[in-house]
Coordinates of C-alpha atoms in Angstrom, one line a residue:
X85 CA 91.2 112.3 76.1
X86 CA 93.6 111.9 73.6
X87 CA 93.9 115.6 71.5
X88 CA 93.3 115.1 67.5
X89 CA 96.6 115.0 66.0
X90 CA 99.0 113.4 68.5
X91 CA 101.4 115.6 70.1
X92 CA 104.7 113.4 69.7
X93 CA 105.4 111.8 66.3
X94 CA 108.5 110.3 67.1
X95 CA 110.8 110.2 69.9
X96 CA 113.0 113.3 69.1
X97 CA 109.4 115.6 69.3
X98 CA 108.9 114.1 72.5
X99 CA 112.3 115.1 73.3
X100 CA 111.7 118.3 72.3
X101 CA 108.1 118.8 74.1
X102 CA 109.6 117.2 77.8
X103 CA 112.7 120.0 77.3
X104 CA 110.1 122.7 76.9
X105 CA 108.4 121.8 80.2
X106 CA 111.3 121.2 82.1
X107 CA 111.2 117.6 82.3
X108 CA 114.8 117.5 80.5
X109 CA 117.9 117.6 81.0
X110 CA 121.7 117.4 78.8
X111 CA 124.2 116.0 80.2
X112 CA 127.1 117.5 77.9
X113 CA 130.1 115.5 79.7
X114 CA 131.8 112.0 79.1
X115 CA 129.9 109.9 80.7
X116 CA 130.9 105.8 81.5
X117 CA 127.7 103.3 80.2
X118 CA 129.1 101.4 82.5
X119 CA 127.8 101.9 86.0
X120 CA 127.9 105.4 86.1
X121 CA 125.5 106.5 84.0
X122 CA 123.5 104.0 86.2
X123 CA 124.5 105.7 89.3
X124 CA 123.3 109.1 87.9
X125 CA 119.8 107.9 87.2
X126 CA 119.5 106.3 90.8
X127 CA 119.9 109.3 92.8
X128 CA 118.0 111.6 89.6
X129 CA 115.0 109.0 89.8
X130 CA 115.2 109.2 93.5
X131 CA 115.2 113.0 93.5
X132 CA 112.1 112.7 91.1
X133 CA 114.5 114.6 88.6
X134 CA 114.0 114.7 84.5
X135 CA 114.6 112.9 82.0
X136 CA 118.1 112.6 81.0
X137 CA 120.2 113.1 77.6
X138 CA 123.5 111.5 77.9
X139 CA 125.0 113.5 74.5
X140 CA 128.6 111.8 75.2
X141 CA 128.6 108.2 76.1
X142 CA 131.9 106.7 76.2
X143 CA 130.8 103.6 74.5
X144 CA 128.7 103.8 71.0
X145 CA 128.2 106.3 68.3
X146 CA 125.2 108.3 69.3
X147 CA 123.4 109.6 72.5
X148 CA 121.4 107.9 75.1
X149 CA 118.0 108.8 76.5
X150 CA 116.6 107.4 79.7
X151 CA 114.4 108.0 82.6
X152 CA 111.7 108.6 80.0
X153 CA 108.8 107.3 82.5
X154 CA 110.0 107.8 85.7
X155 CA 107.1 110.1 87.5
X156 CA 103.1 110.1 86.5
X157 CA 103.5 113.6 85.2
X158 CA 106.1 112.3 82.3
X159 CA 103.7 108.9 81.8
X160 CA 101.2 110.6 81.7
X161 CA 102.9 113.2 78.8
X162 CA 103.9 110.2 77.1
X163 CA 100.2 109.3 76.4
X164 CA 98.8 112.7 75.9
X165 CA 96.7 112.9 78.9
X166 CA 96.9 115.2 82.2
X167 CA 96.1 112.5 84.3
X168 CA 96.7 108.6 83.6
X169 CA 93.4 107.8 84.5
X170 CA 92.3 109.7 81.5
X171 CA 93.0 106.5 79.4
X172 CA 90.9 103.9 81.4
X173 CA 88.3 106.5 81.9
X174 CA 88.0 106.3 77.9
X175 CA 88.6 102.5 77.5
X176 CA 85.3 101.9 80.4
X177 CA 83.2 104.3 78.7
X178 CA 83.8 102.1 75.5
X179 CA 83.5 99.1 76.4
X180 CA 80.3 99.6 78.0
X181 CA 77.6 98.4 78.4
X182 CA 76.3 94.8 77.7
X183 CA 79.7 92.9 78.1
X184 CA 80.1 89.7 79.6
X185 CA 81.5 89.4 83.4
X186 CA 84.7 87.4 83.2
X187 CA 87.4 86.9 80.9
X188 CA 85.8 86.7 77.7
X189 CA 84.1 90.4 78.6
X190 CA 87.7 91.7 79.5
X191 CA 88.4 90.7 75.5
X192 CA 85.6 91.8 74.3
X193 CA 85.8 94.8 76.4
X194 CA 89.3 95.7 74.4
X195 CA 88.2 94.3 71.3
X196 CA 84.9 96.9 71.1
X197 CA 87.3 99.9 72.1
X198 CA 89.8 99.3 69.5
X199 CA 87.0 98.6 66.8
X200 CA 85.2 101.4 67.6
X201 CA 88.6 103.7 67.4
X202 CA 89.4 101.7 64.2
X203 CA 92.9 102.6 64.2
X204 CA 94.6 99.6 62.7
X205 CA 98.2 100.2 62.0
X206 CA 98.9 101.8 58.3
X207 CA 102.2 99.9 56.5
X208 CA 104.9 102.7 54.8
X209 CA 107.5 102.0 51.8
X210 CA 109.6 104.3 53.2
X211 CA 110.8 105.1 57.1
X212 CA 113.2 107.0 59.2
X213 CA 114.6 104.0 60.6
X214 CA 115.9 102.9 57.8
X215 CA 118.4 105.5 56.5
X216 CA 121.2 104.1 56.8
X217 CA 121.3 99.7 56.4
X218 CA 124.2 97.5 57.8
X219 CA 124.1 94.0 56.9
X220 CA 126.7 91.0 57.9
X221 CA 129.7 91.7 58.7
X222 CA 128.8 95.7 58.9
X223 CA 126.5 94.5 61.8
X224 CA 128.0 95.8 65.1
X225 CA 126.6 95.9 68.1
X226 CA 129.4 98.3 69.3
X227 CA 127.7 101.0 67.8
X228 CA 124.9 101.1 70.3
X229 CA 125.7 103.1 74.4
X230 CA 124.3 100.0 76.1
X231 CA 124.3 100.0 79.5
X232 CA 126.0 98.0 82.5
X233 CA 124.1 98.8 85.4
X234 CA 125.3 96.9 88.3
X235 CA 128.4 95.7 89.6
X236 CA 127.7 92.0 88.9
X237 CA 125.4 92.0 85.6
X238 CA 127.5 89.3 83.5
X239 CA 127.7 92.4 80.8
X240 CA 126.1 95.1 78.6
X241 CA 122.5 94.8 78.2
X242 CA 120.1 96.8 76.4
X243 CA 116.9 97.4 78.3
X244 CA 114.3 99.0 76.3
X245 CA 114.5 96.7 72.9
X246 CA 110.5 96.2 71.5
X247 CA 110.6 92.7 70.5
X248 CA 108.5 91.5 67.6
X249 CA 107.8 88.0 66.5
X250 CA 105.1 86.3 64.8
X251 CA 103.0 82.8 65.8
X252 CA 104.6 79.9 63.3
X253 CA 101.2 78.6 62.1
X254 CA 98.7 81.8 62.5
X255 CA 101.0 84.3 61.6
X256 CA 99.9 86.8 64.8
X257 CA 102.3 89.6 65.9
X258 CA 103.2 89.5 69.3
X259 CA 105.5 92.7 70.7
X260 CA 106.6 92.6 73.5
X261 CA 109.9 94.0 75.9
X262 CA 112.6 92.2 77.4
X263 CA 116.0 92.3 78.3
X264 CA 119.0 91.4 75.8
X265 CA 122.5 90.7 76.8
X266 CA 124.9 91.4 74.5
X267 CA 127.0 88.1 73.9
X268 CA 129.1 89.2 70.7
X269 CA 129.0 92.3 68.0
X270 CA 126.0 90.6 66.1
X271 CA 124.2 88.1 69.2
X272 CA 122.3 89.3 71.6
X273 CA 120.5 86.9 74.5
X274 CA 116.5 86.5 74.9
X275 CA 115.4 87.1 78.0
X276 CA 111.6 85.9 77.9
X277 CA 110.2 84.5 80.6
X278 CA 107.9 81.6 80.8
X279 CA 105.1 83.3 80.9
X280 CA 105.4 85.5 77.3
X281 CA 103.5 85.1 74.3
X282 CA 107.2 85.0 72.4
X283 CA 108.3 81.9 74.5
X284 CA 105.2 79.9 73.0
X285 CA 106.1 81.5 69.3
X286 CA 109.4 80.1 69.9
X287 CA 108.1 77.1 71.2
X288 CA 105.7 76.5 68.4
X289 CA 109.1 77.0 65.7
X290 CA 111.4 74.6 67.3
X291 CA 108.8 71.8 67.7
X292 CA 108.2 72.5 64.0
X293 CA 112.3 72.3 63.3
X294 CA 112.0 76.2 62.0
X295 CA 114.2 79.6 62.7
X296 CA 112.1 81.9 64.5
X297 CA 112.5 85.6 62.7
X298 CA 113.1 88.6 65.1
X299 CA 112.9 91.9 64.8
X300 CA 114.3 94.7 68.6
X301 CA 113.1 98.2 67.8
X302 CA 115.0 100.2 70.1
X303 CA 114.0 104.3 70.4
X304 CA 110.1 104.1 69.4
X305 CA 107.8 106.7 70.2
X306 CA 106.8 106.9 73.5
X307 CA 103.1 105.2 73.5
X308 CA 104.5 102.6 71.5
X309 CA 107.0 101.6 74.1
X310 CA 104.7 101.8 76.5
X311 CA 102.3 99.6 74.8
X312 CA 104.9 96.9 74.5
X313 CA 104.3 96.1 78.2
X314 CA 101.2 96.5 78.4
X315 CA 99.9 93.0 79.7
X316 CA 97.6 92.7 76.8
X317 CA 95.8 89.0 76.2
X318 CA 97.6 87.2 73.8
X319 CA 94.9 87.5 71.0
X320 CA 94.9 91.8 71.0
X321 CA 97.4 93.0 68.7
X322 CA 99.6 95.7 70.9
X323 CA 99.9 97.8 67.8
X324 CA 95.7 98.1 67.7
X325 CA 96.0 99.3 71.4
X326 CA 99.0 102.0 70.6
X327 CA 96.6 103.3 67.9
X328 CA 93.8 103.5 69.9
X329 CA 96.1 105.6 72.3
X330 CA 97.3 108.0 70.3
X331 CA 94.2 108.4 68.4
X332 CA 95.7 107.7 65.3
X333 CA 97.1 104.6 63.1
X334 CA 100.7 103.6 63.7
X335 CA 103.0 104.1 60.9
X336 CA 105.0 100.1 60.1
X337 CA 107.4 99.4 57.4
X338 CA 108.6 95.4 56.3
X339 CA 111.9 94.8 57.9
X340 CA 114.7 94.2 54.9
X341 CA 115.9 90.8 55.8
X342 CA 113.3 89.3 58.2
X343 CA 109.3 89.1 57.3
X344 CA 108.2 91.2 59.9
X345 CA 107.1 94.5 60.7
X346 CA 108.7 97.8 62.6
X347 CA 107.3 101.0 63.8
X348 CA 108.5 103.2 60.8
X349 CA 109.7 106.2 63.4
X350 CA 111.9 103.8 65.3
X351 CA 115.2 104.8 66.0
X352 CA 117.3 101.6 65.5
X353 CA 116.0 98.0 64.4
X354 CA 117.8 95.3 64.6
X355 CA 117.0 92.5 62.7
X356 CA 118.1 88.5 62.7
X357 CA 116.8 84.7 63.9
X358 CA 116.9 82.1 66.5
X359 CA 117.9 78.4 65.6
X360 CA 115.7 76.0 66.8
X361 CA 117.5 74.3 70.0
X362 CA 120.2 76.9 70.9
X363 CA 120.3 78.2 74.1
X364 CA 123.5 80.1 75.8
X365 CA 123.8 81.3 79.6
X366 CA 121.9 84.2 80.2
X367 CA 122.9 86.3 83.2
X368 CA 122.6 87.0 86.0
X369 CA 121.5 90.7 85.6
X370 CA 120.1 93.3 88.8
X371 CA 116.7 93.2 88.2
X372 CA 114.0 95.2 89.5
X373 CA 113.1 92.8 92.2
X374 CA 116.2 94.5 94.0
X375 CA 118.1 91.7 93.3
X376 CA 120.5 89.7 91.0
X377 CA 118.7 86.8 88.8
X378 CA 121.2 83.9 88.2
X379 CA 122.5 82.7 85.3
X380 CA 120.1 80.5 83.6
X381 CA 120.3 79.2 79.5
X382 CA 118.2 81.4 76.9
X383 CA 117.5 81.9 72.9
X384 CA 119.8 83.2 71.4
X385 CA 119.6 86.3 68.4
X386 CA 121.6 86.4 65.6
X387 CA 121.8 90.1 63.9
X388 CA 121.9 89.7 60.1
X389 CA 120.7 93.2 59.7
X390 CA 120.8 96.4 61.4
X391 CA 119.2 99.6 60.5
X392 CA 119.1 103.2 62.1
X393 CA 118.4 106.8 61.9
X394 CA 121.4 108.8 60.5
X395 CA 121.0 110.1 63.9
X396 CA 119.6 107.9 66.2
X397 CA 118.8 108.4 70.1
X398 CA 119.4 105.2 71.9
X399 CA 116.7 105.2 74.5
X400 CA 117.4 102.2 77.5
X401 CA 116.2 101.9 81.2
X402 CA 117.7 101.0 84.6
X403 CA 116.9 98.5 87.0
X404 CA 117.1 98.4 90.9
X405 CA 114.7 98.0 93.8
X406 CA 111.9 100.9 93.5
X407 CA 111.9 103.3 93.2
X408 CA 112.8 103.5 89.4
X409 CA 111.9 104.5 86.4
X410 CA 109.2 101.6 85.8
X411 CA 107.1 103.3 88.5
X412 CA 105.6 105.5 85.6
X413 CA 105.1 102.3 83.4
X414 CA 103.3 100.3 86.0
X415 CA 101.1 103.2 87.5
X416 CA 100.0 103.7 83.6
X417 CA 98.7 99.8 83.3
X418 CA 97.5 100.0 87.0
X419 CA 95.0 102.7 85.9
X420 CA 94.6 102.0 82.4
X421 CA 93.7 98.3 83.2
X422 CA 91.4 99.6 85.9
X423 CA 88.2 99.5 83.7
X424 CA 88.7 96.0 82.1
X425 CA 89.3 94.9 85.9
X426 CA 86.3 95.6 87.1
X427 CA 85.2 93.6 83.9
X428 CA 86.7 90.5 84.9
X429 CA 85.8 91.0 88.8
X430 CA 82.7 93.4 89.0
X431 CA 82.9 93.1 92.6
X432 CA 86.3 95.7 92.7
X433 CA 86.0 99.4 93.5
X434 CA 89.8 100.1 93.2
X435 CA 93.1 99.1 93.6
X436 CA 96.5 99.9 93.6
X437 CA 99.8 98.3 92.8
X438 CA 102.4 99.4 95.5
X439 CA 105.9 100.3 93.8
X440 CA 107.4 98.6 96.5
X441 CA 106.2 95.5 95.5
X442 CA 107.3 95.8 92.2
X443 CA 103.8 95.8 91.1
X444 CA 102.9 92.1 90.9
X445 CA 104.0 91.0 94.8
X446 CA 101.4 93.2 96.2
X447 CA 97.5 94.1 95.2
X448 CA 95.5 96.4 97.5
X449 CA 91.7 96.3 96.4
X450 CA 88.4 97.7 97.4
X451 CA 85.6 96.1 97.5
X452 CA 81.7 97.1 98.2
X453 CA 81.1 93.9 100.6
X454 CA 77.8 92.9 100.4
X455 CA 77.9 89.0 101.8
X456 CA 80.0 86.7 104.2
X457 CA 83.8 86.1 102.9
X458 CA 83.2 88.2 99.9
X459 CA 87.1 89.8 100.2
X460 CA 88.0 85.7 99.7
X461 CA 85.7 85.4 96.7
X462 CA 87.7 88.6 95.6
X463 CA 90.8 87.2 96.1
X464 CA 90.2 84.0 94.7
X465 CA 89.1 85.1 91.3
X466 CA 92.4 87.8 91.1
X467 CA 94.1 84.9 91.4
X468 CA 92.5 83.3 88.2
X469 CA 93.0 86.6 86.4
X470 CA 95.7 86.3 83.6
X471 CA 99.3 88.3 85.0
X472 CA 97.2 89.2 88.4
X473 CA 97.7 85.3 88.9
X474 CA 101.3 86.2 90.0
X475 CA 100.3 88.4 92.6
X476 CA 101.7 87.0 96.2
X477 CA 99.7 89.4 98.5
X478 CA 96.2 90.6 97.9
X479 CA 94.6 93.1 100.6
X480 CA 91.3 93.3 100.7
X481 CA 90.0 96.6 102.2
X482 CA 85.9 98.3 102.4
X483 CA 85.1 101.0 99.8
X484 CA 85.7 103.5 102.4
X485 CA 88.8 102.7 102.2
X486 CA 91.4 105.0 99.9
X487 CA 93.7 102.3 98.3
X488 CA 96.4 104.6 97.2
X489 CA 96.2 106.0 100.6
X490 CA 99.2 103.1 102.3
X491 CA 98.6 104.9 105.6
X492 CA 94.5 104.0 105.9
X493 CA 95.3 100.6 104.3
X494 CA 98.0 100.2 107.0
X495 CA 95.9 101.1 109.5
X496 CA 93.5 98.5 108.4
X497 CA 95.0 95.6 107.5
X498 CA 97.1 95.9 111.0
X499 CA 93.8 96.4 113.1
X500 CA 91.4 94.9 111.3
X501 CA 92.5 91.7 110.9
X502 CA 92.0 88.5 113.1
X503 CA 95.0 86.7 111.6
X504 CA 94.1 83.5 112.9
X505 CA 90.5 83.8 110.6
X506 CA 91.3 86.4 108.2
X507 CA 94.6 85.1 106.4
X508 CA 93.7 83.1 103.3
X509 CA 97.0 80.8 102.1
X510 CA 97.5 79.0 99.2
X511 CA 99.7 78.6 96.4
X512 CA 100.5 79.2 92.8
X513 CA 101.9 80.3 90.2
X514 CA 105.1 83.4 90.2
X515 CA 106.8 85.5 88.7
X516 CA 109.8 83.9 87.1
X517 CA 111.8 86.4 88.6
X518 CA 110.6 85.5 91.8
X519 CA 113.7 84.5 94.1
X520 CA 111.5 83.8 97.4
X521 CA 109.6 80.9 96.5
X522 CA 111.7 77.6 97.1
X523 CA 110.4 76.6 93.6
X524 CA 110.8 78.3 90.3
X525 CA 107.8 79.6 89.1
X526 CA 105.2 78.6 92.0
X527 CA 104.9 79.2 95.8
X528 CA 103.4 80.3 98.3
X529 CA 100.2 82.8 98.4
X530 CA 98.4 85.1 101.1
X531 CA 95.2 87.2 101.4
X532 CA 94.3 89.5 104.1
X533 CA 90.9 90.4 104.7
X534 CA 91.1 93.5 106.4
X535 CA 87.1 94.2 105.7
X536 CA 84.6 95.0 108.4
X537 CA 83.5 91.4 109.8
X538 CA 79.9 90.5 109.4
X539 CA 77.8 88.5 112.0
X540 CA 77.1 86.3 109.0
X541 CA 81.2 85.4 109.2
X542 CA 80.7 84.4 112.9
X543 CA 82.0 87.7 114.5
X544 CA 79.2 88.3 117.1
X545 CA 80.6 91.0 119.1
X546 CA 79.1 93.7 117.1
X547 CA 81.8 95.8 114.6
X548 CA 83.1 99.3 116.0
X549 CA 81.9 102.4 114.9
X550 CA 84.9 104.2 113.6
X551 CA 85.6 107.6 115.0
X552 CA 85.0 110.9 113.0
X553 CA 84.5 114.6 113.7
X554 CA 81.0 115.7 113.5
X555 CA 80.8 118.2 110.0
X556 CA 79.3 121.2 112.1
X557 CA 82.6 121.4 113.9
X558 CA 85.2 120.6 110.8
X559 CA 83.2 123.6 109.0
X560 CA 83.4 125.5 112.4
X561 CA 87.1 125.1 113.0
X562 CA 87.7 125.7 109.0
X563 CA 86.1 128.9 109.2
X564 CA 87.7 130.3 112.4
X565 CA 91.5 128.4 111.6
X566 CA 93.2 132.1 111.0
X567 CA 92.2 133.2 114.6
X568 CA 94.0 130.8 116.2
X569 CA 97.0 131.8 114.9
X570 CA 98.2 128.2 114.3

């Protein structure tokens, strides 16, 4: 659980607590934001190596922190637990009992946790993150050490900018994260997929003829950032859930130009608007699918306003084929969500989201089968299940069966599995980064049943008894292990 009185206030006491441990390290040398600082982080992520301060970056006017999130221990710093599963072990014992099966239980379920928590986010006249205001033509984009991480990206990008909006008509705050390519000192390009709650806020203000306000906190704390990609439903305000994380209420102050709100401890804000119908080429960027995404037309941001720290810590990310730093990020929501999964699909022991398939290709689950094509049932409904809708491979394995354990589930799903009866296909909807499917944004589906086959299913041979050592002789060969010298 969560101790009283969050450990990290900001992101320069989280700083300070992952130095302490070890989980730091200065780099006191120039250092290129283009590429090389990219290069570094590869083979340090790799390595499973620390967190990393780049004090001298040869572009921008202040230091640049990244590889916050990249092992469970550090995630699991960042939210004030020992163990991720800490979190959804708190969030299931809330939102029990009573709660409907399906989708409305899975809001309900996070509705009842963060009412009971009651940790609304408090507003603040005054914040860090605004000491020092730049406004038109002061507004420069310069100032910032973004990064250029692969050879082809069409340009600097920053990679770790909180987004905030607000719904035209109903007035609810949406955060979210997503990549921005710098275009000019004072424009930045959108990057929000189709599937975003900010695409439909934007949507909703250029059908109305309106500017959409903006508001990119860059350096929050870290359970803030994390929160912002968190796939929360639409109607759960992202700020509630960062509260109920830490324990305590989120500190927001009004933005100066725009009429939105920021988290007050932020290290840089960056404030401005979208006009309705303006689009500019986006792209293409190395992504963490492994590979480039092309060139397509996004919003684009205009900066009126830009305030800071007076001495800020840029914090950004880098993108390849796993592993990366996102591994932390998506373990968190795999086992924080793990609770309000079994909400929506009661049927599901566990799962796990392989890195390798950068978390939404693949879903390994666990089921307790209890009637004839249950793992298709299983699979079906994942499939209806908000984001796990763009999951392209779904394994389905028995109880027994140790879903973070790839060697068992191989075993499994390569031996179990009668591929000419066991392979469910389909199609739907996928990730807009998705570059396999020979149509944007829907293709092709599979689900592998790699259960134990019940007469019921028409397998009449009679399932295998799997082999295992009898206990009398595993305690018998534990106790005697030292005298045969092995």
């Amino acid at each position: 659980m969560a101790p009283r009185g969050f450990p990290y206030a900001d992101l320069q006491s989280f700083i300070a607590a992952l130095e302490a441990a070890g989980e730091l390290r200065r780099v006191t040398v120039p250092v290129d934001p283009t590429l090389e600082i990219s290069e570094i982080v590869t083979r340090t992520v790799r390595a499973g190596g620390p967190a990393l301060l780049f004090e001298r970056p040869t572009r921008g006017d202040m230091p640049l922190l990244i590889n916050l999130f990249g092992t469970e221990k550090r995630m699991a710093m960042a939210l004030g637990v020992d163990r991720l599963d800490e979190v959804g072990e708190r969030i299931g014992a809330l939102a029990r009992p009573e709660l409907p099966v399906g989708w409305s239980g899975i809001r309900e379920g996070i509705a009842k946790v963060l009412q009971l928590k009651s940790v609304p986010p408090k507003k603040v006249k005054n914040a860090a993150c605004q000491e020092v205001v730049l406004k038109g033509d002061q507004v420069d984009l310069g100032l910032l050490p973004g990064l250029q991480v692969w050879p082809g990206d069409g340009g600097i990008f920053h990679n770790f900018g909180l987004t905030h909006t607000k719904h035209p008509e109903t007035g609810k705050r949406n955060l979210g994260l997503y990549r921005l390519q710098q275009h000019s000192k004072n424009t930045l390009g959108m990057h929000w997929q189709i599937h975003k709650d900010s695409t439909a806020h934007h949507a909703v203000a250029e059908r109305r003829g309106e500017r959409l306000p903006v508001a990119v906190a860059i350096g929050c704390d870290p359970v803030v950032s994390y929160a912002a990609s968190a796939p929360l439903p639409g109607d759960i305000d992202e700020y509630l859930f960062a509260g109920f994380l830490k324990g305590e209420r989120i500190e927001m102050v009004d933005c100066v130009t725009v009429p939105l709100q920021v988290p007050a401890e932020a290290q840089i804000v960056l404030e401005g608007y979208l006009e309705p119908g303006e689009r500019h080429p986006e792209g293409p960027f190395g992504d963490h699918t492994g590979y480039y995404t092309p060139v397509e037309p996004f919003p684009v941001l205009h900066i009126e306003c830009m305030t800071m720290r007076k001495k800020p810590v840029y914090h950004s990310i880098v993108t390849s084929k796993p592993p990366q730093e996102d591994h932390g990020l998506g373990k968190a929501t795999e086992r924080i969500f793990l609770p309000l999964a079994k909400i929506l699909i009661p049927d599901i022991v566990d799962y796990d989201m392989p890195a390798a398939g950068v978390f939404h290709n693949c879903l390994i689950v666990s089921i307790r089968k209890r009637y004839p094509k249950h793992a298709q049932k299983v699979m079906s409904a994942i499939w209806g299940a908000h984001l796990l809708s763009l999951v392209k491979l779904i394994v389905v394995v028995d109880e027994d069966c140790d879903v973070h354990d790839y060697n068992d589930v191989a075993f499994r799903a390569f031996g179990n599995v009668d591929y000419a009866r066991d392979l469910l296909l389909t199609e739907g909807p996928v990730d807009h980064l998705d570059h396999s499917s020979y149509q944007q944004f829907w293709g092709g589906k599979a689900g592998v049943d790699a259960t134990r086959k019940l007469p019921t299913e028409g397998y009449t041979r009679g399932w295998p008894e799997e082999m295992t050592m009898s206990p009398e002789v595993v305690s018998l060969v534990d106790k005697r292990w030292k005298e045969y010298g092995l």
